[in-house]
Amino acid sequence: MTFLYRYGRDGRTRFARTGRVVADNADGVTLWIAPGSPQIESVLADGRPLRSVSLAERCDLPRIRRETTWRGPGIVQFAPTKGEYSISWFFTDTGEFRGWYINLESQPVRHRLGLDSTDQALDVWVTPDRVPHWKDEDEFAFLTGRPGRWTPAEAAAIRATATELIALATAAEPPFDGRWTTFRPDPAWPVPALSPDWDEPHLS
């Protein structure tokens, strides 16, 4: 089953990735994002990547969206039924587990194409030996309090969620209990196609 995971705000998708459902149960949805899977990404209007400019320019300069593909080895991505985050398992080119990527985001909203969420900038990388590294704290601080983003009180709650997940990871508690770390996709699986309806109004 092909699944569309979209990030956006104000009814508009800013980023979308296409995956294959490998588990869908009471815990949440788990996807395999294969190398070369189609995706939609936002770039500056002149084609430069967003991270090539300052935070202020990144927020204020006009953007366009374009279809690209997932670059690098495939990942497993898990979105819980309840929780304002997703977790991705990263692998090397030869399939060895590289670590967990915790993405703080709004509670995903389920729809006929997949899930919609809104990114909250703050991330955490956890190595296989369970050492956490905060990421994008400068962007998180810069966006806090800006119109359409999160308030300082909400920022504290977002950081608290990340801290709780770090505690689970360091204690090897689910979902950081070894699941998916040895995952190997079926080599017969085709690369999924991007849904022609990917730009339906974003729901998160």
Coordinates of C-alpha atoms in Angstrom, one line a residue:
M1 CA 0.0 0.0 0.0
T2 CA 1.4 3.4 -1.0
F3 CA 1.1 6.1 1.6
L4 CA 1.7 9.9 1.4
Y5 CA 3.2 11.7 4.4
R6 CA 2.8 15.4 4.1
Y7 CA 4.1 18.4 6.1
G8 CA 2.5 21.8 5.7
R9 CA 0.4 24.6 7.2
D10 CA -2.4 26.9 6.4
G11 CA -4.0 24.3 4.1
R12 CA -0.9 24.0 1.8
T13 CA 1.6 21.1 1.6
R14 CA 5.2 22.2 1.9
F15 CA 6.9 18.8 1.8
A16 CA 5.6 15.3 1.0
R17 CA 7.2 11.9 0.9
T18 CA 5.9 8.6 -0.6
G19 CA 6.3 5.4 1.3
R20 CA 5.1 1.8 1.6
V21 CA 3.1 0.7 4.6
V22 CA 4.9 -2.0 6.5
A23 CA 2.8 -1.9 9.7
D24 CA -0.5 -0.2 10.5
N25 CA -1.9 -1.0 13.9
A26 CA -3.0 0.5 17.3
D27 CA 0.5 1.8 17.9
G28 CA 0.6 3.8 14.7
V29 CA 1.8 3.7 11.0
T30 CA 5.2 2.5 10.0
L31 CA 6.5 3.2 6.5
W32 CA 9.4 2.2 4.3
I33 CA 10.8 5.1 2.3
A34 CA 12.8 3.5 -0.4
P35 CA 15.7 5.1 -2.2
G36 CA 14.4 7.1 -5.2
S37 CA 10.9 7.4 -3.8
P38 CA 9.2 10.5 -5.2
Q39 CA 8.7 13.4 -3.0
I40 CA 7.7 17.1 -3.0
E41 CA 10.1 19.6 -1.4
S42 CA 10.1 23.4 -1.0
V43 CA 13.0 25.4 -2.3
L44 CA 13.6 29.1 -2.8
A45 CA 12.1 30.6 -5.9
D46 CA 15.5 30.7 -7.6
G47 CA 16.0 27.0 -7.0
R48 CA 18.4 27.3 -4.1
P49 CA 17.9 25.0 -1.1
L50 CA 16.3 26.6 2.0
R51 CA 19.3 25.9 4.2
S52 CA 21.6 27.9 1.8
V53 CA 20.4 31.2 3.3
S54 CA 19.9 32.7 6.8
L55 CA 17.0 31.8 9.0
A56 CA 15.4 35.2 8.4
E57 CA 15.7 34.8 4.6
R58 CA 14.5 31.2 4.8
C59 CA 11.3 32.3 6.4
D60 CA 10.6 35.4 4.3
L61 CA 11.9 34.7 0.8
P62 CA 9.4 33.3 -1.7
R63 CA 9.4 29.6 -2.3
I64 CA 8.3 27.1 -4.9
R65 CA 7.6 23.4 -4.7
R66 CA 9.1 20.8 -6.9
E67 CA 9.1 17.0 -7.4
T68 CA 12.3 15.3 -6.4
T69 CA 13.2 11.9 -5.0
W70 CA 14.4 10.6 -1.6
R71 CA 18.2 10.7 -1.8
G72 CA 20.4 8.2 0.0
P73 CA 19.6 4.9 1.7
G74 CA 16.0 4.1 2.5
I75 CA 14.5 4.8 6.0
V76 CA 11.8 3.4 8.2
Q77 CA 9.4 6.1 9.5
F78 CA 7.0 5.7 12.3
A79 CA 4.1 8.0 13.2
P80 CA 2.4 7.1 16.5
T81 CA -1.4 7.0 16.8
K82 CA -1.0 9.6 19.7
G83 CA 2.0 11.8 20.0
E84 CA 3.4 15.0 18.5
Y85 CA 6.4 13.4 16.8
S86 CA 7.6 10.9 14.3
I87 CA 10.7 8.7 14.4
S88 CA 12.8 7.5 11.5
W89 CA 15.3 4.7 11.5
F90 CA 18.3 5.5 9.2
F91 CA 20.6 2.9 7.6
T92 CA 23.9 2.9 5.7
D93 CA 24.2 2.0 2.0
T94 CA 24.8 -1.6 3.1
G95 CA 21.9 -1.8 5.4
E96 CA 23.5 -1.3 8.8
F97 CA 21.5 0.7 11.3
R98 CA 22.8 4.3 11.7
G99 CA 20.5 5.8 14.3
W100 CA 17.1 7.2 15.2
Y101 CA 15.9 10.6 14.0
I102 CA 13.2 12.2 16.3
N103 CA 11.1 14.8 14.4
L104 CA 8.9 17.0 16.6
E105 CA 5.7 17.8 14.8
S106 CA 2.0 18.2 15.3
Q107 CA -0.3 15.2 15.9
P108 CA -0.7 13.7 12.4
V109 CA -4.1 13.8 10.9
R110 CA -5.2 10.7 8.9
H111 CA -6.9 11.0 5.5
R112 CA -7.5 8.9 2.4
L113 CA -4.0 9.5 1.0
G114 CA -2.0 9.1 4.3
L115 CA -1.1 11.5 7.1
D116 CA -0.8 15.3 7.4
S117 CA 1.4 17.0 10.0
T118 CA 3.1 20.3 10.7
D119 CA 6.8 20.4 11.4
Q120 CA 7.9 22.0 14.6
A121 CA 11.6 22.6 13.6
L122 CA 13.2 20.9 16.7
D123 CA 14.8 17.5 16.1
V124 CA 17.0 15.0 18.0
W125 CA 19.4 12.5 16.5
V126 CA 20.1 9.4 18.6
T127 CA 23.1 7.2 17.8
P128 CA 22.9 3.4 17.9
D129 CA 24.6 3.5 21.3
R130 CA 21.8 5.8 22.5
V131 CA 23.6 9.1 22.7
P132 CA 21.2 12.0 21.9
H133 CA 22.2 15.1 19.9
W134 CA 19.8 18.1 19.7
K135 CA 19.3 19.5 16.2
D136 CA 18.0 22.8 14.8
E137 CA 17.7 24.5 18.1
D138 CA 18.6 27.8 16.5
E139 CA 15.7 27.5 14.0
F140 CA 13.3 26.4 16.8
A141 CA 14.2 29.4 18.9
F142 CA 14.0 31.8 15.9
L143 CA 10.5 30.6 14.9
T144 CA 9.1 30.6 18.5
G145 CA 6.5 33.4 18.8
R146 CA 6.4 34.1 15.1
P147 CA 2.8 34.4 13.6
G148 CA 1.5 31.0 12.6
R149 CA 4.1 29.1 14.6
W150 CA 4.2 28.2 18.3
T151 CA 4.1 30.3 21.4
P152 CA 6.8 30.2 24.1
A153 CA 4.5 28.1 26.2
E154 CA 4.0 25.7 23.3
A155 CA 7.7 25.6 22.7
A156 CA 8.3 24.4 26.2
A157 CA 5.8 21.6 25.7
I158 CA 7.5 20.6 22.4
R159 CA 10.9 20.5 24.1
A160 CA 9.3 18.4 26.9
T161 CA 8.1 15.9 24.4
A162 CA 11.6 15.6 23.0
T163 CA 13.1 15.1 26.5
E164 CA 10.6 12.3 27.2
L165 CA 11.5 10.6 23.9
I166 CA 15.2 10.9 24.8
A167 CA 14.6 9.2 28.1
L168 CA 12.8 6.4 26.3
A169 CA 15.7 6.0 23.9
T170 CA 18.4 6.0 26.5
A171 CA 16.4 3.4 28.5
A172 CA 15.9 1.2 25.4
E173 CA 12.1 1.5 25.8
P174 CA 9.7 1.2 22.9
P175 CA 9.9 2.2 20.2
F176 CA 13.7 2.4 20.8
D177 CA 13.8 -1.3 21.8
G178 CA 15.6 -2.6 18.8
R179 CA 12.6 -3.0 16.5
W180 CA 13.2 -2.2 12.9
T181 CA 17.0 -1.9 13.4
T182 CA 17.5 -5.0 11.2
F183 CA 14.8 -4.3 8.7
R184 CA 15.4 -5.3 5.2
P185 CA 12.8 -4.4 2.5
D186 CA 11.6 -7.0 0.0
P187 CA 13.8 -6.5 -3.1
A188 CA 10.7 -7.2 -5.2
W189 CA 8.9 -4.1 -3.9
P190 CA 8.6 -1.5 -6.7
V191 CA 9.4 2.2 -6.0
P192 CA 6.0 3.8 -5.3
A193 CA 4.5 6.5 -7.5
L194 CA 3.5 9.9 -6.3
S195 CA -0.2 10.3 -6.0
P196 CA -1.6 12.8 -8.6
D197 CA -3.8 14.2 -5.7
W198 CA -0.8 15.1 -3.5
D199 CA -1.7 18.8 -3.6
E200 CA -5.2 18.3 -2.1
P201 CA -5.7 20.8 0.8
H202 CA -3.4 20.1 3.7
L203 CA -5.4 19.1 6.9
S204 CA -2.9 19.8 9.7

